[in-house]
């Protein structure tokens, strides 16, 4: 798809701006309006150092497009909305956002994130001005996320594996990198872009970090944002089903790193079981059983994911 087929909407602050930092937010059917409102509250404090670019990756919702167009035009921050007529995928979308950015540093921020501090942009802009890091991850939290019972399993899993303190993340810097709240210097991104061979959901950001960490230092800091988009067990299971080919692609490219992952070790063990397809169904069933303790359901869902990966590795 060519850039000419994308619809581009700029606000009044866009022309003439010279940002050091570009916030890049792709979305598909999600509504980033609340995130944009929070970011724009910091416009005065960043004093022209930050721009925002939003990519609608083929949602095809005229009502949402009209609402976001109005939001973009009203923002004090320099802002651009790119609307695609069809979905291009997460990796290609992020590469497209980077091509549109003017800042020397790129902050990839997912549309379902909410900054945990009202100095979120200011702290990122200060870091860029002070240290100009190659790669930095600000952190991931659930502080503002919904507490509905239907999201309890996802909350338990994310709390254990993703909401990791800064000091612990720094011990395995390439492992704890998610494009939900990730800063990348432009020259680093140009040297190592996201692999468009990844499709669907999952692992493209981790694989990218593995490549980048061989050449550049990955910094971790405490500037977290909340992931608001918790999923039900059924929705998570569907994402895991999509992610199996991506996990296999990553394992082929980085066998020495992936071999240490618990999910990979579990997949290799499960691969030996002759009744694995039957067992996989039982694992998913246990994860969906509301009468079981949340910890047991979360363990069952992790096993289900490993069983899916066993078919791919």
XYZ file of C-alpha atoms in Angstrom:
313
model
C 0.000 0.000 0.000
C 1.356 3.399 -0.908
C 1.378 6.468 1.286
C -0.903 8.226 -1.235
C -3.800 5.966 -0.239
C -3.589 7.029 3.409
C -5.655 9.988 4.579
C -3.589 12.451 6.629
C -5.011 15.074 8.994
C -2.718 17.643 10.660
C -3.655 20.202 13.284
C -2.704 23.892 13.303
C 0.325 23.273 15.543
C 1.824 20.702 13.167
C 3.306 23.014 10.535
C 6.487 24.680 11.690
C 6.968 22.463 14.767
C 10.460 21.112 15.446
C 9.956 18.314 17.999
C 12.747 16.319 19.593
C 10.353 13.517 20.548
C 7.597 11.902 18.450
C 4.879 9.922 20.230
C 3.696 7.169 17.858
C 0.375 5.424 18.532
C -1.075 2.773 16.205
C -4.564 1.403 16.764
C -7.082 -0.961 15.241
C -10.674 -0.497 16.416
C -9.516 0.831 19.806
C -10.328 4.444 20.644
C -7.218 6.496 21.572
C -9.247 9.620 22.393
C -8.744 9.398 26.182
C -5.000 8.900 25.762
C -4.742 11.900 23.431
C -6.602 14.079 25.938
C -4.181 13.115 28.730
C -1.118 13.721 26.565
C -2.407 17.115 25.488
C -2.650 18.220 29.121
C 1.155 18.346 29.068
C 1.450 20.529 25.970
C 2.532 23.652 27.856
C 5.122 21.820 29.964
C 6.933 20.270 26.985
C 7.050 23.598 25.105
C 7.100 22.281 21.534
C 9.489 19.395 22.206
C 6.872 16.689 21.572
C 4.586 15.787 18.645
C 1.923 13.067 18.457
C 1.170 10.858 15.439
C -1.754 8.432 15.499
C -2.225 5.648 12.929
C -5.631 4.095 12.335
C -4.577 0.747 10.870
C -7.738 0.046 8.894
C -10.509 0.386 11.505
C -12.919 1.728 8.830
C -15.222 3.380 11.355
C -16.367 6.782 9.996
C -17.789 7.872 13.355
C -14.537 7.136 15.181
C -12.525 8.807 12.425
C -14.655 11.951 12.653
C -14.283 12.077 16.441
C -10.515 11.611 16.308
C -10.166 14.174 13.523
C -11.899 16.709 15.779
C -9.630 15.742 18.685
C -6.459 16.063 16.600
C -7.464 19.487 15.277
C -8.215 20.745 18.798
C -4.933 19.589 20.358
C -2.292 22.054 21.504
C 0.463 19.506 20.848
C 1.512 19.215 17.191
C -0.561 16.236 16.049
C -1.255 14.143 12.957
C -3.825 11.422 12.248
C -3.055 8.875 9.518
C -6.075 6.821 8.452
C -5.490 3.668 6.385
C -8.243 2.099 4.277
C -7.106 -1.455 5.150
C -5.103 -3.143 7.873
C -1.357 -3.403 7.292
C -0.290 -5.111 10.534
C 1.569 -4.098 13.672
C 5.136 -4.147 12.337
C 4.383 -2.338 9.076
C 2.216 0.176 10.932
C 4.983 1.068 13.349
C 7.464 1.397 10.494
C 5.006 3.735 8.753
C 4.630 5.840 11.907
C 8.398 6.162 12.226
C 8.638 7.357 8.624
C 6.131 10.137 9.372
C 7.863 11.253 12.585
C 10.102 14.321 12.743
C 11.657 13.843 16.185
C 15.105 12.422 16.788
C 13.552 10.011 19.317
C 10.415 7.908 18.838
C 8.106 6.952 21.715
C 5.925 3.989 20.784
C 2.853 4.219 23.017
C -0.112 1.877 22.573
C -3.582 3.348 22.266
C -4.901 1.508 25.338
C -2.193 2.900 27.646
C -2.711 5.663 30.218
C 0.253 7.539 31.745
C 0.606 6.907 35.478
C 2.042 10.380 36.075
C 1.063 13.817 34.902
C 4.756 14.394 34.060
C 4.842 11.455 31.659
C 5.791 13.390 28.499
C 7.918 15.853 30.425
C 9.997 13.020 31.916
C 10.473 11.404 28.508
C 11.436 14.730 26.927
C 13.855 15.464 29.777
C 15.498 12.046 29.329
C 15.963 12.665 25.614
C 17.464 16.108 26.243
C 19.719 14.875 29.030
C 20.922 11.451 27.840
C 19.572 10.809 24.315
C 19.431 7.031 24.988
C 19.428 4.509 22.143
C 16.513 2.541 23.628
C 14.550 3.023 26.840
C 11.517 1.289 28.316
C 9.420 3.205 30.824
C 7.474 0.372 32.397
C 4.076 -1.243 32.373
C 1.478 -1.183 35.155
C -2.131 -2.003 35.962
C -2.702 0.839 38.428
C -5.630 2.306 36.510
C -6.837 -0.872 34.806
C -10.351 -2.259 35.374
C -10.770 -4.734 38.238
C -13.731 -6.672 36.781
C -13.756 -10.361 37.693
C -13.778 -11.316 33.996
C -10.280 -9.833 33.661
C -8.848 -11.471 36.809
C -6.788 -14.098 34.962
C -5.182 -11.575 32.625
C -4.472 -9.276 35.580
C -2.775 -12.103 37.466
C -0.641 -13.084 34.470
C 0.369 -9.522 33.600
C 1.197 -8.693 37.217
C 3.570 -11.635 37.349
C 5.287 -11.329 33.975
C 4.967 -7.737 32.730
C 4.533 -5.344 35.675
C 8.166 -5.734 36.660
C 10.099 -3.172 38.769
C 12.742 -1.127 36.980
C 15.708 -2.736 38.771
C 14.547 -6.238 37.869
C 13.901 -5.284 34.233
C 17.424 -3.877 33.978
C 18.918 -7.302 34.796
C 17.456 -8.748 31.551
C 17.051 -5.597 29.478
C 16.134 -7.271 26.177
C 13.418 -9.432 27.737
C 11.326 -6.632 29.219
C 10.770 -4.474 26.165
C 7.240 -3.845 24.917
C 6.129 -1.293 22.364
C 3.424 -0.206 24.794
C 5.801 2.433 26.257
C 9.095 2.278 24.365
C 11.544 5.032 23.392
C 13.825 4.446 20.379
C 16.354 6.889 18.955
C 15.800 7.434 15.241
C 19.199 6.148 14.096
C 18.640 2.950 16.086
C 15.247 2.410 14.484
C 16.679 3.024 11.037
C 19.377 0.442 11.753
C 16.902 -2.105 13.176
C 13.265 -1.717 12.096
C 10.459 -4.064 13.111
C 10.380 -7.261 11.065
C 7.367 -7.140 8.689
C 7.486 -10.943 8.539
C 5.633 -11.018 11.841
C 1.866 -11.018 11.367
C -1.053 -10.913 13.739
C -0.398 -10.554 17.450
C 2.674 -11.106 19.545
C 6.450 -11.223 19.871
C 7.482 -8.721 17.189
C 8.596 -6.221 19.853
C 10.544 -8.817 21.864
C 12.284 -10.107 18.742
C 13.157 -6.526 17.783
C 14.675 -5.960 21.243
C 16.807 -9.074 20.899
C 18.355 -7.719 17.721
C 18.785 -4.212 19.072
C 20.327 -5.282 22.382
C 23.247 -6.852 20.506
C 24.211 -3.454 19.127
C 22.811 -0.838 21.498
C 22.303 -0.352 25.210
C 18.716 -0.784 26.443
C 17.893 1.493 29.390
C 15.045 0.904 31.863
C 13.430 3.679 33.866
C 10.435 4.280 36.110
C 7.979 6.193 33.905
C 5.176 3.668 33.671
C 1.858 3.696 31.878
C -1.160 1.539 32.658
C -2.392 -1.057 30.202
C -6.153 -0.491 30.210
C -6.991 -3.211 27.684
C -7.204 -6.307 29.845
C -8.745 -9.319 28.115
C -11.007 -12.191 29.044
C -9.587 -15.722 28.988
C -11.258 -16.384 25.633
C -9.775 -13.240 24.075
C -6.305 -14.015 25.446
C -6.495 -17.591 24.186
C -7.348 -16.301 20.711
C -4.328 -13.995 20.791
C -2.074 -16.854 21.881
C -3.363 -18.906 18.956
C -2.357 -16.071 16.613
C 1.039 -15.707 18.245
C 2.339 -19.274 17.835
C 3.865 -18.732 14.343
C 5.458 -15.500 15.588
C 6.963 -17.304 18.581
C 8.393 -19.947 16.254
C 9.849 -17.264 13.970
C 11.524 -15.605 16.944
C 12.868 -18.938 18.218
C 14.429 -19.697 14.831
C 16.121 -16.310 14.687
C 17.349 -16.208 18.295
C 17.622 -19.812 19.534
C 20.256 -19.071 22.178
C 18.025 -16.489 23.902
C 14.661 -18.181 23.483
C 16.033 -21.481 24.816
C 16.122 -19.892 28.279
C 12.466 -18.809 28.186
C 10.155 -20.843 30.466
C 7.503 -20.858 27.716
C 9.974 -22.432 25.276
C 11.166 -25.048 27.767
C 7.565 -25.930 28.598
C 6.703 -26.160 24.893
C 9.559 -28.576 24.239
C 8.457 -30.794 27.133
C 4.802 -30.757 26.074
C 5.770 -31.584 22.491
C 6.684 -35.102 23.648
C 3.157 -35.888 24.860
C 1.181 -38.054 22.401
C -2.197 -36.759 23.631
C -1.256 -33.115 23.426
C -4.230 -31.921 21.283
C -6.656 -33.451 23.799
C -4.711 -32.064 26.748
C -4.610 -28.624 25.171
C -8.392 -28.513 25.148
C -8.500 -29.478 28.823
C -5.977 -26.737 29.646
C -8.124 -24.100 27.991
C -11.209 -25.476 29.672
C -9.551 -25.173 33.097
C -8.487 -21.603 32.329
C -12.103 -20.707 31.529
C -13.547 -22.474 34.615
C -14.680 -19.644 36.872
C -15.043 -21.946 39.883
C -11.274 -22.560 39.963
C -8.933 -20.187 41.861
C -7.519 -17.418 39.678
C -3.948 -18.678 40.194
C -4.906 -22.129 38.906
C -6.714 -20.649 35.907
C -3.697 -18.467 35.077
C -1.378 -21.486 35.315
C -3.696 -23.444 33.001
C -3.691 -20.614 30.460
C 0.106 -20.460 30.508
C 0.158 -24.216 29.876
C -2.309 -23.744 27.013
C -0.012 -21.146 25.457
C 2.990 -23.488 25.803
C 0.964 -26.308 24.235
C 0.171 -24.101 21.255
C 3.852 -23.206 20.911
C 4.749 -26.909 21.089
C 3.067 -27.335 17.715
C 5.166 -24.529 16.230
C 8.700 -25.077 17.603
